[in-house]
Every structure is written in structure tokens, then in C-alpha cells.
Amino acid sequence: MFIIIILMKAAFYKLQRVLIFIHYLSIFKVVNLLKLILSYLFSSSRLHNILNIYPFFISVEVTDYCNLHCPECPVGIGSFSKPDKSSFDFSLFSKLINELKPKLQHVILYFQGEPFLNKQLIEFIQYTHDVGIYTSTSTNGQFLNKNNALEIVVSGLDKIIISIDGSTQQTYEAYRVGGSLQKALDGIKFLVEWKKTLKSVTPLIEIQFLVLKTNEHQMNEMKQLTKSLEADRLTFKSAQLYDFENGNKLLTTINRYARYKRTVEGKFVLKGRQSNSCWRLWSGAVINVNGEVLPCCFDKFSAHSFGNIRKNSVLNCWHSDKASEFRSSILKNRKQFEMCRNCTN
């Protein structure tokens, strides 16, 4: 019976999300999506020559820094040798949205860094929502409080992912170094409270749990915790590790959530086969805090910029010769790119 209830709740969540997503659709967005699908299926058509195709989604890096020090996050461990902390500028953001709004379906206000460190985040959300685009973000939950929880619900945000990787403080901070579990839990409670008060379906609240060796024993506890918090969904996610070939203390023992497998030689490799194609590369783009248009969220170090929206339009960047050449290279040999060798999509 308990399993049936869980499955019914998961199905209800998916239905809610689909209905909200459909609410933002228009004939122009549907036609654009069909063009993207056809371009992907017939990749030899060279996407950059079909100038009226827009990305279906974009991810915007609203900040490039974070308050936590997660051991597998380039920002958290300080892999970026940047002298200054940067935030995405609202004027540039509004210009970006105005260019894409006729056919753009989804804006993800997250790439690297903690989004709520950008003091204009609520304005970003409101602006995107007001022009009819589905909006989501992801956070460590450390900056959620009673006041901004109200602002979030009123803003029109459709979905918020809150990372909680442990049901106790000790387990939680083993990965979310410097974080407070209680702050994240209180933030969820505030969001749920305001949703009830305002009778709002959104934002859908998804708790994300990275399954690691250090926390895999608390998965059942997380299910109970999610239920008690009245969050909409709990997602168990496999963890991307950068140093995995010779093993890693964070590697989970649960095969279902393991991204890597051990070979007969004793080395670890990515599970499954990678085809020389990538739907994400054809359907969306990432814009980092400096305005660089990137192929996807795995380009953590902005190694493959298609152009900069401070100097050119986002569509010109996305359809640039650099973008076309990169897509063509993916079709020939995806594994030649280091960032692709750790991707399961």
C-alpha cells in the first residue's frame, strides 16, 4: 500500500508539472520545438543555417560563487582562479529574455554558484514569468527565510530544487560543507506555508538527494522527511565525481544510483554507452555570468564558448560557426571532449 501511495504521488507530481508546463506553450513555441526535433533527427542539416530556430530552454548563471564548499563542485572547492565574485546583470538578462521570449519555453536560473546570492533573483523570476516562460531554479536552501519565501511564491516561480543530502546534520555537512540542514528544512517549511496561505500550486518543491557512500543509509529517512515537510517530490540523483578512475570515497555502493562501474582491471568507468549525439546541445544553451554562450551545463570551465551576448545576439552566438563546428564534432566523436566523458545523457 505504501508503494502504491508513493507511485500515485509521483504520478500526481508529474501531472502537475506537465499541466504547468503546457500553460506556457503557444503555437510558436510548439512549431519551434518541432523544428528543433527535426533538426536533431536530421543533424546533417546544420542547425546554424536555420536561423529561425530558437533554443527550447536556456540556463543562466545568475552568480558564479557560493557560500558552501561541496567537495565535487568546482565553485565549492575553488577550482576557478577568479579574483572577483560576479552576478548576472538584470539589464543584460532582460535583453536576453526579450530576444528569446517569442519561442523560448523554459528558463533555468542556475548553472554554478548559489542563485540566491544574486540580490536581483526575484526580479529575474518575475520578469521571466510575466512574459510567459516556465521558470525554475536550484538552491542549497541556506538563504530561504519567511520573507523571501513569500516573495518566491508571489514571483511566479514554477519549480524550485533544494539540495538536501542527508537527514542529519552530520551526514548532510559531510558533503554540503559549511551548510546547515535546519536552515534548508526551515526554508522548505516557509515555502509550503506560504503556498497554503496563498493557495498557490507553485513553485513545485523538489528535494534533491545526491546518493553517496556517506549518505546512502539515510534514503528511507529522507522519504519520511520529505513527507513530513509536505514537499512535492524527492529525487535521488547519481553523483558526478571528477576523480573517479581509481575509486572515490563518495562512490555509492547502490548500483542503481552509481554513475560508474568497476572494470576487470580495477578501474572505474562511466556506465552505459555514449552515442555520438546529444539532444541538450540541439535544444538549449547555457549562458554564464560573463555572457558566454556555452553548449551545456557540463562545460564548467567555459572551454567551448559559442560567443558572448554582450557583443552579439544570443541567437547569433547559438547559430555561430563555432556552435556548428562543435555540434559536428559531437556527431563524429563525442568522447573527444573531456566534459562529455563524464556525462550520462
C-alpha positions as YAML, in Angstrom:
chain: A
units: angstrom
residues:
- id: 1
  name: MET
  ca: [0.00, 0.00, 0.00]
- id: 2
  name: PHE
  ca: [2.83, 2.40, 0.88]
- id: 3
  name: ILE
  ca: [4.48, 1.78, -2.51]
- id: 4
  name: ILE
  ca: [1.17, 2.46, -4.28]
- id: 5
  name: ILE
  ca: [0.81, 5.77, -2.42]
- id: 6
  name: ILE
  ca: [4.36, 6.75, -3.40]
- id: 7
  name: LEU
  ca: [3.70, 5.91, -7.05]
- id: 8
  name: MET
  ca: [0.42, 7.83, -7.05]
- id: 9
  name: LYS
  ca: [2.10, 10.87, -5.54]
- id: 10
  name: ALA
  ca: [4.89, 10.70, -8.13]
- id: 11
  name: ALA
  ca: [2.32, 10.47, -10.92]
- id: 12
  name: PHE
  ca: [0.40, 13.43, -9.49]
- id: 13
  name: TYR
  ca: [3.59, 15.49, -9.34]
- id: 14
  name: LYS
  ca: [4.37, 14.71, -12.97]
- id: 15
  name: LEU
  ca: [0.83, 15.64, -13.97]
- id: 16
  name: GLN
  ca: [1.09, 18.94, -12.10]
- id: 17
  name: ARG
  ca: [4.38, 19.76, -13.77]
- id: 18
  name: VAL
  ca: [3.08, 18.85, -17.23]
- id: 19
  name: LEU
  ca: [-0.04, 20.99, -16.77]
- id: 20
  name: ILE
  ca: [2.02, 23.97, -15.60]
- id: 21
  name: PHE
  ca: [4.44, 23.46, -18.48]
- id: 22
  name: ILE
  ca: [1.59, 23.29, -21.02]
- id: 23
  name: HIS
  ca: [0.19, 26.53, -19.63]
- id: 24
  name: TYR
  ca: [3.19, 28.37, -21.11]
- id: 25
  name: LEU
  ca: [3.01, 26.76, -24.54]
- id: 26
  name: SER
  ca: [1.98, 28.66, -27.66]
- id: 27
  name: ILE
  ca: [1.71, 27.69, -31.31]
- id: 28
  name: PHE
  ca: [5.02, 29.46, -31.98]
- id: 29
  name: LYS
  ca: [6.79, 27.50, -29.23]
- id: 30
  name: VAL
  ca: [5.34, 24.19, -30.41]
- id: 31
  name: VAL
  ca: [6.38, 24.82, -34.02]
- id: 32
  name: ASN
  ca: [9.85, 25.84, -32.85]
- id: 33
  name: LEU
  ca: [10.16, 22.63, -30.79]
- id: 34
  name: LEU
  ca: [9.15, 20.53, -33.79]
- id: 35
  name: LYS
  ca: [11.84, 22.26, -35.86]
- id: 36
  name: LEU
  ca: [14.40, 21.52, -33.15]
- id: 37
  name: ILE
  ca: [13.41, 17.85, -33.08]
- id: 38
  name: LEU
  ca: [13.65, 17.59, -36.85]
- id: 39
  name: SER
  ca: [17.00, 19.36, -36.85]
- id: 40
  name: TYR
  ca: [18.25, 16.94, -34.21]
- id: 41
  name: LEU
  ca: [16.98, 13.90, -36.10]
- id: 42
  name: PHE
  ca: [18.44, 15.17, -39.36]
- id: 43
  name: SER
  ca: [21.60, 16.61, -37.85]
- id: 44
  name: SER
  ca: [23.35, 16.90, -41.19]
- id: 45
  name: SER
  ca: [21.04, 19.84, -41.93]
- id: 46
  name: ARG
  ca: [23.41, 22.12, -39.97]
- id: 47
  name: LEU
  ca: [21.41, 23.91, -37.28]
- id: 48
  name: HIS
  ca: [23.19, 27.25, -37.76]
- id: 49
  name: ASN
  ca: [21.71, 27.67, -41.25]
- id: 50
  name: ILE
  ca: [18.14, 27.53, -39.95]
- id: 51
  name: LEU
  ca: [18.14, 30.96, -38.37]
- id: 52
  name: ASN
  ca: [14.53, 30.98, -37.19]
- id: 53
  name: ILE
  ca: [15.07, 28.14, -34.69]
- id: 54
  name: TYR
  ca: [15.28, 29.25, -31.07]
- id: 55
  name: PRO
  ca: [16.55, 27.19, -28.13]
- id: 56
  name: PHE
  ca: [13.78, 25.43, -26.20]
- id: 57
  name: PHE
  ca: [15.47, 26.25, -22.89]
- id: 58
  name: ILE
  ca: [18.38, 28.24, -21.51]
- id: 59
  name: SER
  ca: [20.27, 28.04, -18.22]
- id: 60
  name: VAL
  ca: [21.52, 31.34, -16.85]
- id: 61
  name: GLU
  ca: [24.35, 31.53, -14.33]
- id: 62
  name: VAL
  ca: [22.98, 34.20, -12.02]
- id: 63
  name: THR
  ca: [26.05, 34.01, -9.75]
- id: 64
  name: ASP
  ca: [29.43, 32.33, -10.06]
- id: 65
  name: TYR
  ca: [30.15, 31.90, -6.35]
- id: 66
  name: CYS
  ca: [28.71, 30.02, -3.39]
- id: 67
  name: ASN
  ca: [28.59, 30.05, 0.39]
- id: 68
  name: LEU
  ca: [29.24, 26.29, 0.67]
- id: 69
  name: HIS
  ca: [32.29, 24.17, -0.16]
- id: 70
  name: CYS
  ca: [30.95, 20.92, -1.63]
- id: 71
  name: PRO
  ca: [33.91, 18.63, -2.45]
- id: 72
  name: GLU
  ca: [32.81, 17.75, -6.01]
- id: 73
  name: CYS
  ca: [31.79, 21.25, -7.08]
- id: 74
  name: PRO
  ca: [34.36, 23.36, -8.99]
- id: 75
  name: VAL
  ca: [33.00, 26.51, -7.34]
- id: 76
  name: GLY
  ca: [32.90, 24.97, -3.88]
- id: 77
  name: ILE
  ca: [36.49, 23.75, -3.96]
- id: 78
  name: GLY
  ca: [37.79, 26.91, -5.62]
- id: 79
  name: SER
  ca: [38.82, 25.44, -8.97]
- id: 80
  name: PHE
  ca: [38.15, 28.79, -10.61]
- id: 81
  name: SER
  ca: [41.00, 31.22, -10.14]
- id: 82
  name: LYS
  ca: [38.81, 34.34, -10.33]
- id: 83
  name: PRO
  ca: [39.67, 37.44, -8.34]
- id: 84
  name: ASP
  ca: [36.10, 38.74, -8.13]
- id: 85
  name: LYS
  ca: [32.68, 37.33, -7.37]
- id: 86
  name: SER
  ca: [30.24, 38.09, -10.17]
- id: 87
  name: SER
  ca: [26.47, 38.22, -10.62]
- id: 88
  name: PHE
  ca: [24.43, 38.35, -13.81]
- id: 89
  name: ASP
  ca: [23.24, 41.87, -14.59]
- id: 90
  name: PHE
  ca: [19.46, 42.41, -14.77]
- id: 91
  name: SER
  ca: [19.64, 44.72, -17.78]
- id: 92
  name: LEU
  ca: [21.55, 42.06, -19.72]
- id: 93
  name: PHE
  ca: [19.10, 39.42, -18.53]
- id: 94
  name: SER
  ca: [16.05, 41.40, -19.69]
- id: 95
  name: LYS
  ca: [17.73, 41.93, -23.09]
- id: 96
  name: LEU
  ca: [18.34, 38.19, -23.32]
- id: 97
  name: ILE
  ca: [14.75, 37.30, -22.43]
- id: 98
  name: ASN
  ca: [13.28, 39.92, -24.77]
- id: 99
  name: GLU
  ca: [15.18, 38.41, -27.68]
- id: 100
  name: LEU
  ca: [14.07, 34.84, -26.99]
- id: 101
  name: LYS
  ca: [10.61, 35.22, -25.42]
- id: 102
  name: PRO
  ca: [8.51, 34.55, -28.56]
- id: 103
  name: LYS
  ca: [9.65, 30.91, -28.71]
- id: 104
  name: LEU
  ca: [11.57, 30.13, -25.50]
- id: 105
  name: GLN
  ca: [9.78, 27.71, -23.18]
- id: 106
  name: HIS
  ca: [11.97, 27.28, -20.09]
- id: 107
  name: VAL
  ca: [14.50, 29.42, -18.21]
- id: 108
  name: ILE
  ca: [16.65, 27.69, -15.61]
- id: 109
  name: LEU
  ca: [18.07, 30.29, -13.24]
- id: 110
  name: TYR
  ca: [21.02, 28.20, -12.20]
- id: 111
  name: PHE
  ca: [24.33, 26.93, -13.54]
- id: 112
  name: GLN
  ca: [27.09, 27.25, -10.97]
- id: 113
  name: GLY
  ca: [27.12, 29.22, -7.76]
- id: 114
  name: GLU
  ca: [24.22, 29.84, -5.38]
- id: 115
  name: PRO
  ca: [21.39, 31.74, -7.16]
- id: 116
  name: PHE
  ca: [20.08, 33.43, -4.00]
- id: 117
  name: LEU
  ca: [23.36, 35.28, -3.61]
- id: 118
  name: ASN
  ca: [22.17, 37.43, -6.52]
- id: 119
  name: LYS
  ca: [20.04, 40.11, -4.88]
- id: 120
  name: GLN
  ca: [18.03, 40.56, -8.09]
- id: 121
  name: LEU
  ca: [16.99, 36.90, -8.40]
- id: 122
  name: ILE
  ca: [13.33, 37.58, -7.55]
- id: 123
  name: GLU
  ca: [13.26, 40.27, -10.27]
- id: 124
  name: PHE
  ca: [14.71, 37.74, -12.73]
- id: 125
  name: ILE
  ca: [11.95, 35.28, -11.84]
- id: 126
  name: GLN
  ca: [9.15, 37.85, -12.06]
- id: 127
  name: TYR
  ca: [10.35, 39.19, -15.39]
- id: 128
  name: THR
  ca: [10.55, 35.72, -16.92]
- id: 129
  name: HIS
  ca: [7.17, 34.69, -15.52]
- id: 130
  name: ASP
  ca: [5.48, 37.88, -16.72]
- id: 131
  name: VAL
  ca: [6.50, 37.28, -20.34]
- id: 132
  name: GLY
  ca: [5.09, 33.75, -20.21]
- id: 133
  name: ILE
  ca: [8.08, 31.47, -19.74]
- id: 134
  name: TYR
  ca: [8.33, 28.48, -17.38]
- id: 135
  name: THR
  ca: [10.93, 29.30, -14.71]
- id: 136
  name: SER
  ca: [12.92, 27.10, -12.34]
- id: 137
  name: THR
  ca: [15.94, 27.36, -10.07]
- id: 138
  name: SER
  ca: [18.07, 25.19, -7.80]
- id: 139
  name: THR
  ca: [19.46, 26.18, -4.40]
- id: 140
  name: ASN
  ca: [21.21, 24.87, -1.32]
- id: 141
  name: GLY
  ca: [18.42, 26.45, 0.72]
- id: 142
  name: GLN
  ca: [20.66, 28.38, 3.09]
- id: 143
  name: PHE
  ca: [19.15, 31.76, 2.22]
- id: 144
  name: LEU
  ca: [15.47, 30.82, 2.32]
- id: 145
  name: ASN
  ca: [13.55, 32.61, 5.05]
- id: 146
  name: LYS
  ca: [9.98, 33.59, 5.85]
- id: 147
  name: ASN
  ca: [10.16, 36.87, 3.94]
- id: 148
  name: ASN
  ca: [11.77, 35.76, 0.71]
- id: 149
  name: ALA
  ca: [9.71, 32.55, 0.73]
- id: 150
  name: LEU
  ca: [6.68, 34.81, 0.32]
- id: 151
  name: GLU
  ca: [8.42, 36.69, -2.50]
- id: 152
  name: ILE
  ca: [9.28, 33.41, -4.22]
- id: 153
  name: VAL
  ca: [5.68, 32.16, -4.16]
- id: 154
  name: VAL
  ca: [4.32, 35.51, -5.36]
- id: 155
  name: SER
  ca: [7.01, 35.87, -8.05]
- id: 156
  name: GLY
  ca: [5.56, 33.09, -10.20]
- id: 157
  name: LEU
  ca: [8.49, 30.68, -9.91]
- id: 158
  name: ASP
  ca: [7.28, 27.34, -11.24]
- id: 159
  name: LYS
  ca: [9.79, 24.96, -9.69]
- id: 160
  name: ILE
  ca: [12.49, 25.09, -7.05]
- id: 161
  name: ILE
  ca: [15.01, 22.32, -6.39]
- id: 162
  name: ILE
  ca: [16.51, 22.29, -2.89]
- id: 163
  name: SER
  ca: [19.58, 20.15, -2.32]
- id: 164
  name: ILE
  ca: [19.48, 18.11, 0.91]
- id: 165
  name: ASP
  ca: [21.99, 15.27, 1.02]
- id: 166
  name: GLY
  ca: [21.36, 13.85, 4.47]
- id: 167
  name: SER
  ca: [18.66, 13.56, 7.11]
- id: 168
  name: THR
  ca: [21.01, 14.51, 9.96]
- id: 169
  name: GLN
  ca: [23.39, 17.44, 10.27]
- id: 170
  name: GLN
  ca: [26.45, 15.20, 10.46]
- id: 171
  name: THR
  ca: [25.63, 13.36, 7.24]
- id: 172
  name: TYR
  ca: [24.39, 16.50, 5.48]
- id: 173
  name: GLU
  ca: [27.52, 18.56, 6.15]
- id: 174
  name: ALA
  ca: [29.80, 15.71, 5.07]
- id: 175
  name: TYR
  ca: [29.03, 16.87, 1.55]
- id: 176
  name: ARG
  ca: [27.36, 20.29, 1.97]
- id: 177
  name: VAL
  ca: [30.40, 21.62, 3.78]
- id: 178
  name: GLY
  ca: [29.56, 24.75, 5.76]
- id: 179
  name: GLY
  ca: [25.81, 24.26, 5.44]
- id: 180
  name: SER
  ca: [23.03, 23.95, 8.00]
- id: 181
  name: LEU
  ca: [20.45, 21.23, 7.48]
- id: 182
  name: GLN
  ca: [17.99, 23.07, 9.70]
- id: 183
  name: LYS
  ca: [18.16, 26.22, 7.57]
- id: 184
  name: ALA
  ca: [17.30, 24.23, 4.46]
- id: 185
  name: LEU
  ca: [14.43, 22.43, 6.21]
- id: 186
  name: ASP
  ca: [13.05, 25.70, 7.61]
- id: 187
  name: GLY
  ca: [13.20, 27.20, 4.13]
- id: 188
  name: ILE
  ca: [11.05, 24.38, 2.77]
- id: 189
  name: LYS
  ca: [8.58, 24.84, 5.61]
- id: 190
  name: PHE
  ca: [8.27, 28.55, 4.84]
- id: 191
  name: LEU
  ca: [7.61, 27.85, 1.17]
- id: 192
  name: VAL
  ca: [4.97, 25.24, 1.98]
- id: 193
  name: GLU
  ca: [3.34, 27.57, 4.49]
- id: 194
  name: TRP
  ca: [3.07, 30.45, 2.01]
- id: 195
  name: LYS
  ca: [1.82, 28.17, -0.76]
- id: 196
  name: LYS
  ca: [-1.00, 27.06, 1.53]
- id: 197
  name: THR
  ca: [-1.77, 30.58, 2.69]
- id: 198
  name: LEU
  ca: [-1.90, 31.95, -0.86]
- id: 199
  name: LYS
  ca: [-3.50, 28.78, -2.26]
- id: 200
  name: SER
  ca: [-0.73, 28.54, -4.83]
- id: 201
  name: VAL
  ca: [0.26, 25.37, -6.67]
- id: 202
  name: THR
  ca: [3.66, 26.82, -7.46]
- id: 203
  name: PRO
  ca: [6.51, 26.63, -7.00]
- id: 204
  name: LEU
  ca: [6.68, 22.87, -7.11]
- id: 205
  name: ILE
  ca: [9.15, 21.98, -4.36]
- id: 206
  name: GLU
  ca: [11.58, 19.22, -5.23]
- id: 207
  name: ILE
  ca: [14.12, 17.94, -2.71]
- id: 208
  name: GLN
  ca: [17.21, 16.58, -4.45]
- id: 209
  name: PHE
  ca: [19.38, 13.99, -2.71]
- id: 210
  name: LEU
  ca: [22.77, 13.08, -4.21]
- id: 211
  name: VAL
  ca: [23.27, 9.40, -3.42]
- id: 212
  name: LEU
  ca: [26.77, 8.99, -1.96]
- id: 213
  name: LYS
  ca: [28.61, 6.43, 0.13]
- id: 214
  name: THR
  ca: [28.32, 8.84, 3.05]
- id: 215
  name: ASN
  ca: [24.52, 9.16, 2.97]
- id: 216
  name: GLU
  ca: [23.05, 6.14, 1.18]
- id: 217
  name: HIS
  ca: [21.99, 4.66, 4.53]
- id: 218
  name: GLN
  ca: [19.56, 7.56, 5.05]
- id: 219
  name: MET
  ca: [17.48, 7.22, 1.88]
- id: 220
  name: ASN
  ca: [14.46, 5.80, 3.67]
- id: 221
  name: GLU
  ca: [14.70, 8.52, 6.32]
- id: 222
  name: MET
  ca: [14.71, 11.11, 3.55]
- id: 223
  name: LYS
  ca: [11.45, 9.71, 2.20]
- id: 224
  name: GLN
  ca: [9.83, 10.16, 5.60]
- id: 225
  name: LEU
  ca: [11.36, 13.62, 5.99]
- id: 226
  name: THR
  ca: [10.04, 14.71, 2.59]
- id: 227
  name: LYS
  ca: [6.59, 13.50, 3.51]
- id: 228
  name: SER
  ca: [6.61, 15.36, 6.84]
- id: 229
  name: LEU
  ca: [7.76, 18.57, 5.13]
- id: 230
  name: GLU
  ca: [4.96, 18.24, 2.53]
- id: 231
  name: ALA
  ca: [7.41, 18.87, -0.31]
- id: 232
  name: ASP
  ca: [6.10, 17.88, -3.73]
- id: 233
  name: ARG
  ca: [8.85, 15.46, -4.66]
- id: 234
  name: LEU
  ca: [12.05, 13.74, -3.57]
- id: 235
  name: THR
  ca: [14.61, 12.89, -6.24]
- id: 236
  name: PHE
  ca: [17.53, 10.54, -5.71]
- id: 237
  name: LYS
  ca: [20.28, 11.54, -8.09]
- id: 238
  name: SER
  ca: [23.54, 9.89, -9.11]
- id: 239
  name: ALA
  ca: [26.57, 12.00, -8.29]
- id: 240
  name: GLN
  ca: [29.05, 13.27, -10.85]
- id: 241
  name: LEU
  ca: [32.56, 12.82, -9.49]
- id: 242
  name: TYR
  ca: [35.67, 14.31, -11.04]
- id: 243
  name: ASP
  ca: [38.26, 11.94, -9.61]
- id: 244
  name: PHE
  ca: [36.69, 8.51, -10.03]
- id: 245
  name: GLU
  ca: [39.01, 6.36, -12.17]
- id: 246
  name: ASN
  ca: [40.84, 4.85, -9.20]
- id: 247
  name: GLY
  ca: [37.82, 4.93, -6.92]
- id: 248
  name: ASN
  ca: [36.45, 7.66, -4.68]
- id: 249
  name: LYS
  ca: [35.30, 7.63, -1.06]
- id: 250
  name: LEU
  ca: [32.00, 9.14, -2.17]
- id: 251
  name: LEU
  ca: [31.14, 6.36, -4.66]
- id: 252
  name: THR
  ca: [27.82, 4.79, -3.68]
- id: 253
  name: THR
  ca: [27.50, 1.03, -3.27]
- id: 254
  name: ILE
  ca: [23.93, 1.10, -4.63]
- id: 255
  name: ASN
  ca: [24.23, 0.13, -8.28]
- id: 256
  name: ARG
  ca: [21.02, 1.87, -9.35]
- id: 257
  name: TYR
  ca: [22.46, 5.25, -8.38]
- id: 258
  name: ALA
  ca: [26.06, 4.58, -9.33]
- id: 259
  name: ARG
  ca: [27.26, 6.60, -12.32]
- id: 260
  name: TYR
  ca: [30.41, 4.47, -12.62]
- id: 261
  name: LYS
  ca: [31.28, 0.78, -12.77]
- id: 262
  name: ARG
  ca: [34.48, -1.11, -11.99]
- id: 263
  name: THR
  ca: [36.27, -2.79, -14.90]
- id: 264
  name: VAL
  ca: [38.12, -6.11, -14.76]
- id: 265
  name: GLU
  ca: [41.33, -4.09, -14.48]
- id: 266
  name: GLY
  ca: [40.03, -2.50, -11.28]
- id: 267
  name: LYS
  ca: [39.48, 0.95, -12.79]
- id: 268
  name: PHE
  ca: [36.17, 2.83, -12.75]
- id: 269
  name: VAL
  ca: [34.48, 4.00, -15.95]
- id: 270
  name: LEU
  ca: [31.18, 5.67, -16.81]
- id: 271
  name: LYS
  ca: [28.32, 3.17, -17.03]
- id: 272
  name: GLY
  ca: [26.50, 2.61, -20.30]
- id: 273
  name: ARG
  ca: [27.31, 3.55, -23.85]
- id: 274
  name: GLN
  ca: [27.56, 7.08, -25.19]
- id: 275
  name: SER
  ca: [26.18, 7.72, -28.63]
- id: 276
  name: ASN
  ca: [27.66, 10.43, -30.83]
- id: 277
  name: SER
  ca: [24.71, 12.75, -30.36]
- id: 278
  name: CYS
  ca: [23.29, 14.99, -27.65]
- id: 279
  name: TRP
  ca: [19.75, 16.38, -27.53]
- id: 280
  name: ARG
  ca: [20.74, 19.03, -24.99]
- id: 281
  name: LEU
  ca: [23.20, 20.53, -27.45]
- id: 282
  name: TRP
  ca: [20.43, 20.94, -30.02]
- id: 283
  name: SER
  ca: [17.65, 22.05, -27.67]
- id: 284
  name: GLY
  ca: [19.22, 24.54, -25.30]
- id: 285
  name: ALA
  ca: [22.17, 26.60, -24.17]
- id: 286
  name: VAL
  ca: [23.91, 27.82, -21.04]
- id: 287
  name: ILE
  ca: [24.85, 31.46, -20.56]
- id: 288
  name: ASN
  ca: [27.50, 32.04, -17.92]
- id: 289
  name: VAL
  ca: [27.79, 35.07, -15.69]
- id: 290
  name: ASN
  ca: [30.10, 36.79, -18.20]
- id: 291
  name: GLY
  ca: [27.62, 36.39, -21.06]
- id: 292
  name: GLU
  ca: [29.39, 33.48, -22.78]
- id: 293
  name: VAL
  ca: [27.01, 31.10, -24.60]
- id: 294
  name: LEU
  ca: [28.07, 27.53, -23.76]
- id: 295
  name: PRO
  ca: [26.97, 24.16, -25.17]
- id: 296
  name: CYS
  ca: [25.68, 22.71, -21.89]
- id: 297
  name: CYS
  ca: [25.97, 22.61, -18.11]
- id: 298
  name: PHE
  ca: [28.92, 20.18, -18.26]
- id: 299
  name: ASP
  ca: [31.14, 22.93, -19.66]
- id: 300
  name: LYS
  ca: [32.03, 24.03, -16.13]
- id: 301
  name: PHE
  ca: [35.12, 25.95, -17.16]
- id: 302
  name: SER
  ca: [33.59, 27.67, -20.21]
- id: 303
  name: ALA
  ca: [36.02, 25.95, -22.55]
- id: 304
  name: HIS
  ca: [33.71, 25.92, -25.58]
- id: 305
  name: SER
  ca: [32.13, 29.36, -25.87]
- id: 306
  name: PHE
  ca: [29.95, 29.97, -28.94]
- id: 307
  name: GLY
  ca: [30.13, 33.74, -28.47]
- id: 308
  name: ASN
  ca: [29.22, 36.46, -25.97]
- id: 309
  name: ILE
  ca: [25.81, 38.10, -25.70]
- id: 310
  name: ARG
  ca: [27.44, 41.34, -24.55]
- id: 311
  name: LYS
  ca: [28.85, 41.63, -28.07]
- id: 312
  name: ASN
  ca: [26.28, 39.77, -30.15]
- id: 313
  name: SER
  ca: [22.73, 38.44, -30.00]
- id: 314
  name: VAL
  ca: [22.20, 35.11, -28.29]
- id: 315
  name: LEU
  ca: [20.77, 33.63, -31.49]
- id: 316
  name: ASN
  ca: [23.82, 34.67, -33.49]
- id: 317
  name: CYS
  ca: [26.02, 33.03, -30.87]
- id: 318
  name: TRP
  ca: [23.90, 29.87, -30.76]
- id: 319
  name: HIS
  ca: [23.94, 29.62, -34.57]
- id: 320
  name: SER
  ca: [27.59, 30.64, -34.92]
- id: 321
  name: ASP
  ca: [30.25, 28.76, -36.87]
- id: 322
  name: LYS
  ca: [31.78, 27.73, -33.54]
- id: 323
  name: ALA
  ca: [28.46, 26.20, -32.46]
- id: 324
  name: SER
  ca: [28.05, 24.39, -35.76]
- id: 325
  name: GLU
  ca: [31.60, 23.03, -35.64]
- id: 326
  name: PHE
  ca: [31.12, 21.81, -32.07]
- id: 327
  name: ARG
  ca: [27.88, 20.01, -32.91]
- id: 328
  name: SER
  ca: [29.51, 18.43, -35.94]
- id: 329
  name: SER
  ca: [32.40, 17.25, -33.75]
- id: 330
  name: ILE
  ca: [29.94, 15.68, -31.30]
- id: 331
  name: LEU
  ca: [28.37, 13.72, -34.15]
- id: 332
  name: LYS
  ca: [31.78, 12.37, -35.17]
- id: 333
  name: ASN
  ca: [33.30, 11.57, -31.77]
- id: 334
  name: ARG
  ca: [31.63, 12.78, -28.60]
- id: 335
  name: LYS
  ca: [34.29, 11.29, -26.33]
- id: 336
  name: GLN
  ca: [36.96, 13.60, -27.69]
- id: 337
  name: PHE
  ca: [35.62, 16.25, -25.29]
- id: 338
  name: GLU
  ca: [36.56, 15.74, -21.66]
- id: 339
  name: MET
  ca: [33.30, 17.23, -20.37]
- id: 340
  name: CYS
  ca: [31.32, 14.67, -22.39]
- id: 341
  name: ARG
  ca: [33.21, 11.71, -20.94]
- id: 342
  name: ASN
  ca: [31.53, 12.25, -17.56]
- id: 343
  name: CYS
  ca: [28.00, 12.75, -18.90]
- id: 344
  name: THR
  ca: [25.25, 10.12, -18.83]
- id: 345
  name: ASN
  ca: [22.86, 11.91, -21.18]
...
